[in-house]
Coordinates of C-alpha atoms and ligand atoms in Angstrom, one line a residue:
X185 CA 0.3 19.1 26.7
X186 CA -3.5 19.2 27.7
X187 CA -7.3 19.8 26.3
X188 CA -7.4 22.7 24.2
X189 CA -3.4 22.9 23.9
X190 CA -3.4 19.6 22.6
X191 CA -6.4 20.2 20.4
X192 CA -4.7 23.2 18.9
X193 CA -1.3 21.6 18.0
X194 CA -3.6 19.0 16.4
X195 CA -5.2 21.7 13.8
X196 CA -1.9 23.4 13.5
X197 CA -0.2 20.0 12.4
X198 CA -3.1 19.0 9.8
X199 CA -2.7 23.0 8.6
X200 CA 1.2 23.9 8.6
X201 CA 2.4 19.7 8.6
X202 CA 4.5 20.9 11.9
X203 CA 4.4 22.8 15.5
X204 CA 5.7 26.2 14.0
X205 CA 7.7 27.6 17.3
X206 CA 10.2 30.0 17.3
X207 CA 14.0 28.5 17.1
X208 CA 16.8 30.9 18.9
X209 CA 19.0 31.5 15.9
X210 CA 21.8 31.7 17.6
X211 CA 21.4 28.0 19.0
X212 CA 23.7 25.1 17.1
X213 CA 20.9 22.6 16.0
X214 CA 23.8 20.0 15.9
X215 CA 23.8 20.0 19.4
X216 CA 20.5 20.8 20.6
X217 CA 19.9 17.4 18.6
X218 CA 22.2 15.1 20.3
X219 CA 21.0 16.7 23.4
X220 CA 17.8 16.0 22.9
X221 CA 19.0 12.7 21.8
X222 CA 20.3 11.8 24.9
X223 CA 17.4 13.3 27.1
X224 CA 14.5 11.1 25.4
X225 CA 16.7 8.5 24.4
X226 CA 15.9 9.1 21.0
X227 CA 17.4 7.9 17.6
X228 CA 17.0 9.6 14.4
X229 CA 16.4 7.1 11.3
X230 CA 16.9 9.1 7.8
X231 CA 16.2 7.9 4.3
X232 CA 19.0 8.5 2.0
X233 CA 16.8 11.4 0.2
X234 CA 16.9 13.5 3.1
X235 CA 18.7 16.7 3.0
X236 CA 22.5 16.2 3.7
X237 CA 22.6 18.0 7.3
X238 CA 19.9 15.9 8.3
X239 CA 21.9 12.9 6.6
X240 CA 24.8 13.8 8.6
X241 CA 22.8 14.3 12.8
X242 CA 20.9 10.6 11.9
X243 CA 22.2 7.7 13.8
X244 CA 21.4 5.5 10.7
X245 CA 20.9 6.2 7.2
X246 CA 19.3 3.8 4.7
X247 CA 16.4 2.5 2.0
X248 CA 13.3 1.9 2.3
X249 CA 14.0 -1.6 3.3
X250 CA 16.9 -0.9 6.4
X251 CA 15.2 1.5 7.6
X252 CA 12.7 -0.9 8.3
X253 CA 14.4 -3.3 10.0
X254 CA 16.3 -0.7 11.8
X255 CA 12.8 0.4 13.2
X256 CA 11.8 -2.9 13.8
X257 CA 15.0 -3.9 16.2
X258 CA 15.7 -0.4 18.0
X259 CA 16.0 -0.2 22.0
X260 CA 14.8 4.1 22.1
X261 CA 11.8 5.2 23.0
X262 CA 11.2 8.0 20.7
X263 CA 12.1 6.7 16.8
X264 CA 12.4 10.4 14.6
X265 CA 11.6 9.0 11.5
X266 CA 13.3 11.4 9.0
X267 CA 11.2 10.2 5.4
X268 CA 8.5 10.4 4.6
X269 CA 4.9 9.5 6.4
X270 CA 4.4 5.8 4.8
X271 CA 7.7 5.5 6.3
X272 CA 7.1 6.6 9.8
X273 CA 4.2 4.9 9.8
X274 CA 5.8 1.3 8.8
X275 CA 8.2 2.2 11.2
X276 CA 5.2 2.4 13.8
X277 CA 3.2 -0.8 12.6
X278 CA 6.6 -2.5 13.8
X279 CA 6.9 -1.1 17.3
X280 CA 4.0 0.0 18.3
X281 CA 5.1 0.7 22.0
X282 CA 7.4 3.7 21.0
X283 CA 7.1 7.0 20.3
X284 CA 7.1 7.7 16.6
X285 CA 7.4 11.4 15.3
X286 CA 8.1 13.1 12.3
X287 CA 9.3 16.1 11.2
X288 CA 6.9 17.3 8.7
X289 CA 3.8 15.4 8.7
X290 CA 2.9 16.5 5.2
X291 CA 5.6 14.2 4.0
X292 CA 3.5 12.5 2.0
X293 CA 4.4 10.1 -1.3
X294 CA 3.0 10.6 -4.3
X295 CA 3.4 6.9 -5.0
X296 CA 1.5 5.5 -1.9
X297 CA -1.3 8.4 -3.0
X298 CA -1.9 7.0 -6.1
X299 CA -3.4 3.7 -5.0
X300 CA -6.7 4.4 -2.2
X301 CA -7.3 1.9 -0.2
X302 CA -11.3 1.5 -1.0
X303 CA -10.2 0.9 -4.7
X304 CA -7.6 -1.7 -4.2
X305 CA -9.8 -3.2 -2.1
X306 CA -12.1 -3.4 -5.2
X307 CA -9.6 -4.5 -7.8
X308 CA -7.9 -7.2 -5.7
X309 CA -11.5 -8.9 -5.3
X310 CA -11.8 -8.9 -8.9
X311 CA -9.5 -11.5 -8.7
X312 CA -9.9 -13.6 -5.6
X313 CA -7.3 -15.8 -7.2
X314 CA -4.4 -14.0 -7.0
X315 CA -1.9 -12.6 -4.1
X316 CA -0.5 -9.5 -3.3
X317 CA 2.9 -8.1 -2.7
X318 CA 2.8 -5.0 -2.6
X319 CA 5.9 -2.0 -2.7
X320 CA 6.4 -0.2 0.6
X321 CA 5.7 2.6 -0.8
X322 CA 1.9 2.5 0.0
X323 CA -0.4 3.5 3.4
X324 CA -1.5 1.4 6.1
X325 CA -4.8 0.5 4.4
X326 CA -3.0 -1.0 1.1
X327 CA -0.5 -3.1 3.6
X328 CA -3.6 -4.8 5.7
X329 CA -4.7 -5.8 1.9
X330 CA -1.4 -7.2 1.0
X331 CA 0.0 -10.7 1.3
X332 CA 3.6 -9.8 1.5
X333 CA 5.0 -6.3 1.0
X334 CA 8.7 -5.9 -0.4
X335 CA 11.2 -3.5 -1.2
X336 CA 13.4 -2.1 -4.3
X337 CA 16.2 -4.0 -2.1
X338 CA 14.5 -7.2 -2.0
X339 CA 11.1 -7.3 -4.8
X340 CA 12.6 -9.5 -7.2
X341 CA 13.7 -12.1 -4.1
X342 CA 10.5 -11.7 -2.7
X343 CA 8.4 -12.1 -6.7
X344 CA 10.3 -15.6 -6.8
X345 CA 10.0 -17.0 -3.2
X346 CA 6.3 -17.7 -5.2
X347 CA 6.1 -20.7 -7.7
X348 CA 6.1 -18.9 -11.6
X349 CA 2.6 -20.5 -11.6
X350 CA 1.5 -18.5 -8.6
X351 CA -1.1 -15.5 -10.1
X352 CA 0.3 -12.4 -8.5
X353 CA -1.1 -8.8 -8.2
X354 CA 1.6 -6.2 -7.7
X355 CA 1.2 -2.6 -6.4
X356 CA 1.5 0.5 -6.3
X357 CA 4.3 1.3 -8.9
X358 CA 3.8 0.4 -12.3
X359 CA 7.1 0.7 -13.1
X360 CA 9.0 -1.6 -10.5
X361 CA 6.4 -4.1 -10.7
X362 CA 7.0 -4.3 -15.3
X363 CA 11.0 -4.4 -14.6
X364 CA 10.3 -7.1 -11.9
X365 CA 8.1 -8.6 -14.6
X366 CA 10.5 -8.3 -17.2
X367 CA 13.7 -9.8 -14.7
X368 CA 11.8 -12.5 -13.6
X369 CA 9.7 -13.6 -16.8
X370 CA 6.7 -13.0 -15.0
X371 CA 3.3 -11.6 -16.2
X372 CA 1.7 -10.0 -12.5
X373 CA -1.0 -7.7 -12.5
X374 CA -0.2 -4.4 -12.0
X375 CA -1.7 -1.5 -10.5
X376 CA -0.9 1.9 -12.2
X377 CA 0.7 3.6 -9.5
X378 CA 4.3 5.8 -10.0
X379 CA 6.4 7.9 -8.3
X380 CA 6.5 11.7 -9.8
X381 CA 10.4 12.2 -9.0
X382 CA 11.2 8.7 -10.9
X383 CA 9.2 9.0 -14.2
X384 CA 10.3 12.8 -14.7
X385 CA 14.0 12.2 -16.6
X386 CA 13.9 13.1 -19.9
X387 CA 15.4 9.9 -21.7
X388 CA 16.9 12.3 -24.6
X389 CA 18.7 14.7 -21.8
X390 CA 20.2 11.9 -20.3
X391 CA 20.9 10.2 -24.2
X392 CA 22.7 13.6 -24.8
X393 CA 24.7 13.1 -21.4
X394 CA 25.4 9.4 -22.3
X395 CA 27.2 10.6 -26.0
X396 CA 29.1 13.3 -23.8
X397 CA 30.2 11.3 -21.0
X398 CA 31.0 7.9 -23.1
X399 CA 32.8 6.5 -19.7
X400 CA 29.7 7.2 -17.4
X401 CA 27.7 4.3 -16.1
X402 CA 24.3 5.1 -16.2
X403 CA 22.8 4.3 -13.0
X404 CA 19.0 4.5 -12.2
X405 CA 16.2 3.0 -9.8
X406 CA 13.5 0.8 -11.1
X407 CA 10.8 3.5 -10.4
X408 CA 12.0 5.0 -13.6
X409 CA 9.8 4.4 -16.6
X410 CA 10.8 1.4 -18.9
X411 CA 13.0 3.9 -22.0
X412 CA 15.1 4.7 -19.0
X413 CA 15.8 1.3 -17.4
X414 CA 16.6 -0.3 -20.8
X415 CA 19.6 1.8 -21.6
X416 CA 20.7 1.7 -18.0
X417 CA 23.9 -0.3 -17.1
X418 CA 22.7 -0.8 -13.3
X419 CA 18.9 -1.0 -12.3
X420 CA 19.0 -0.9 -8.4
X421 CA 17.4 0.3 -4.9
X422 CA 18.7 3.3 -3.5
X423 CA 21.6 1.5 -1.3
X424 CA 22.8 -1.4 -4.4
X425 CA 23.2 2.2 -6.1
X426 CA 25.5 3.1 -3.5
X427 CA 27.4 0.0 -3.1
X428 CA 27.4 0.4 -7.0
X429 CA 29.4 3.2 -7.2
X430 CA 31.5 2.6 -4.4
X431 CA 32.5 -0.8 -5.8
X432 CA 32.7 -0.2 -9.6
X433 CA 36.0 0.6 -10.9
X434 CA 34.4 3.5 -13.2
X435 CA 34.9 7.1 -12.3
X436 CA 32.0 9.1 -13.7
X437 CA 28.4 8.1 -13.0
X438 CA 25.2 9.4 -14.0
X439 CA 22.4 8.9 -11.8
X440 CA 19.0 8.6 -12.6
X441 CA 17.4 8.9 -8.6
X442 CA 16.4 11.9 -6.5
X443 CA 19.2 13.5 -5.8
X444 CA 19.6 13.5 -2.0
X445 CA 21.9 10.1 -2.6
X446 CA 24.3 12.0 -4.3
X447 CA 25.1 13.6 -1.3
X448 CA 26.3 10.0 0.9
X449 CA 27.8 9.2 -2.8
X450 CA 30.4 11.8 -2.8
X451 CA 31.3 11.1 0.8
X452 CA 31.7 6.9 0.4
X453 CA 33.2 7.5 -2.9
X454 CA 35.0 10.6 -2.8
X455 CA 37.1 11.7 -6.4
X456 CA 34.4 10.4 -8.2
X457 CA 32.3 12.4 -10.6
X458 CA 28.2 11.9 -10.2
X459 CA 25.9 13.9 -13.0
X460 CA 22.6 13.9 -11.6
X461 CA 20.2 12.7 -14.7
X462 CA 17.8 15.6 -15.4
X463 CA 14.3 15.6 -15.6
X464 CA 11.9 16.9 -18.4
X465 CA 11.7 20.3 -16.4
X466 CA 14.3 23.7 -16.6
X467 CA 15.7 22.0 -13.1
X468 CA 19.0 20.6 -13.4
X469 CA 18.4 17.9 -10.8
X470 CA 15.5 16.1 -9.1
X471 CA 14.2 16.5 -5.3
X472 CA 11.0 14.8 -3.9
X473 CA 9.0 17.8 -3.0
X474 CA 7.6 15.2 0.3
X475 CA 11.0 14.3 1.6
X476 CA 12.5 17.8 1.0
X477 CA 9.4 19.2 3.5
X478 CA 11.4 17.8 6.2
X479 CA 14.5 20.1 7.1
X480 CA 17.2 20.0 10.4
X481 CA 14.6 23.0 12.1
X482 CA 11.8 20.8 11.7
X483 CA 13.7 17.7 13.3
X484 CA 14.2 19.8 16.3
X485 CA 11.2 21.2 16.8
X486 CA 9.5 17.3 16.4
X487 CA 12.1 16.1 18.7
X488 CA 11.8 18.9 21.2
X489 CA 7.6 18.9 21.3
X490 CA 7.6 15.3 20.3
X491 CA 5.1 16.4 18.0
X492 CA 3.4 15.4 14.9
X493 CA 3.7 12.0 16.4
X494 CA 2.3 8.8 14.4
X495 CA -1.0 7.4 15.9
X496 CA -2.4 4.9 14.9
X497 CA -5.7 2.2 15.3
X498 CA -4.6 -1.2 16.9
X499 CA -7.1 -3.0 14.2
X500 CA -5.2 -1.3 11.1
X501 CA -1.5 -2.0 12.7
X502 CA -2.4 -5.8 12.9
X503 CA -3.8 -6.3 9.8
X504 CA -0.8 -4.3 8.1
X505 CA 1.8 -6.1 9.9
X506 CA 1.3 -9.2 8.7
X507 CA 2.4 -8.2 5.5
X508 CA 5.8 -6.7 6.8
X509 CA 6.6 -9.3 9.0
X510 CA 7.1 -11.7 5.7
X511 CA 8.8 -9.5 3.9
X512 CA 11.1 -9.2 7.2
X513 CA 10.9 -13.2 7.3
X514 CA 11.6 -13.9 3.5
X515 CA 14.3 -11.6 3.4
X516 CA 16.1 -13.1 6.2
X517 CA 15.6 -16.6 4.5
X518 CA 17.1 -15.3 1.9
X519 CA 20.5 -13.5 3.2
X520 CA 18.7 -9.6 2.1
X521 CA 18.9 -9.1 5.5
Ligands
LIG181 P1 14.3 2.6 -1.4 O1 14.6 3.5 -0.1 O2 13.5 1.3 -1.6 O3 15.5 2.6 -2.9 O4 12.9 3.4 -2.3 C1 13.5 4.9 -2.6 C2 12.5 5.7 -2.9 O5 11.2 6.5 -3.7 C3 11.9 5.8 -1.4 O6 10.5 6.6 -1.2
LIG182 FE1 7.5 8.7 -3.4 FE2 8.7 9.3 -5.2 FE3 9.1 10.8 -3.2 FE4 9.9 8.2 -2.6 S1 10.9 9.8 -4.1 S2 8.5 9.6 -1.6 S3 8.8 7.1 -4.0 S4 7.7 10.5 -4.2

């Protein structure tokens, strides 16, 4: 695309989040996407919260840690990141020579947005004797102000790689940070951010479900609030929850995380009963509105037009990369990767 067309496309993406072009309704999108993968030497990386069609067409499905590692290793020329913006940005930070596209540029994250870099910089300056560990669900600006990144898969190990008396700021998720504090006996200073999806579960409705299903194991993501985590049988990252359902002999599970995970759980543990934990609203299960902005149609369009693309300032990229590299290094040292 050139000149004026490029500017028009950029404006459209800013407004809509994607290039809204007509798609022939008779096209088999699965076959077309496979064709585009070959033509463009593209790889599709999808988070476990993506809709089932996207998970089924992806080359790799995983949680934030698995996806960051795949993005760092891929030989593809184009990475199609079916997830939210901070995840695609992470892929670009780790792989600057690749084209990284995202189906919908507006697929954000309430947790990432709860930690604006200018405010966090001031907070960090007020505590010069602390190091900073940040959850990967944050912007490149926060990663640049961080010593080590972590994900929910490796947060405990990353924190424990520092001596017990090391003063630590943990950002941006107060629930994950609080859980790590309780698990490790640390007293990390927590940034007051949260995920809108994991904080909305109703303790009352979950308690009622547990009474009705006394043999069900309650499994929760550590982004959930403390009262839910306290009554959980198992707390873990998306991948750890999936493995728990597969490997535990129990037949019934109440699942307190984003509902997209149920697709892989059902595929990998057929026959088990999965009950989505209900949120405190009128819905039966809990979808992340950001993750669910991505659709199979938008995956097709972003591959065809190679837009929206993640573009990043090189100085910021290099500042952010150090904290991600340290996470990958520690994860390999402790055997998590
Ligand atoms: P994980 O992929 O680390 O389990 O995190 C879940 C999440 O909320 C991603 O946005
Ligand atoms: Fe962000 Fe929560 Fe959605 Fe994950 S589930 S992308 S943390 S809003």
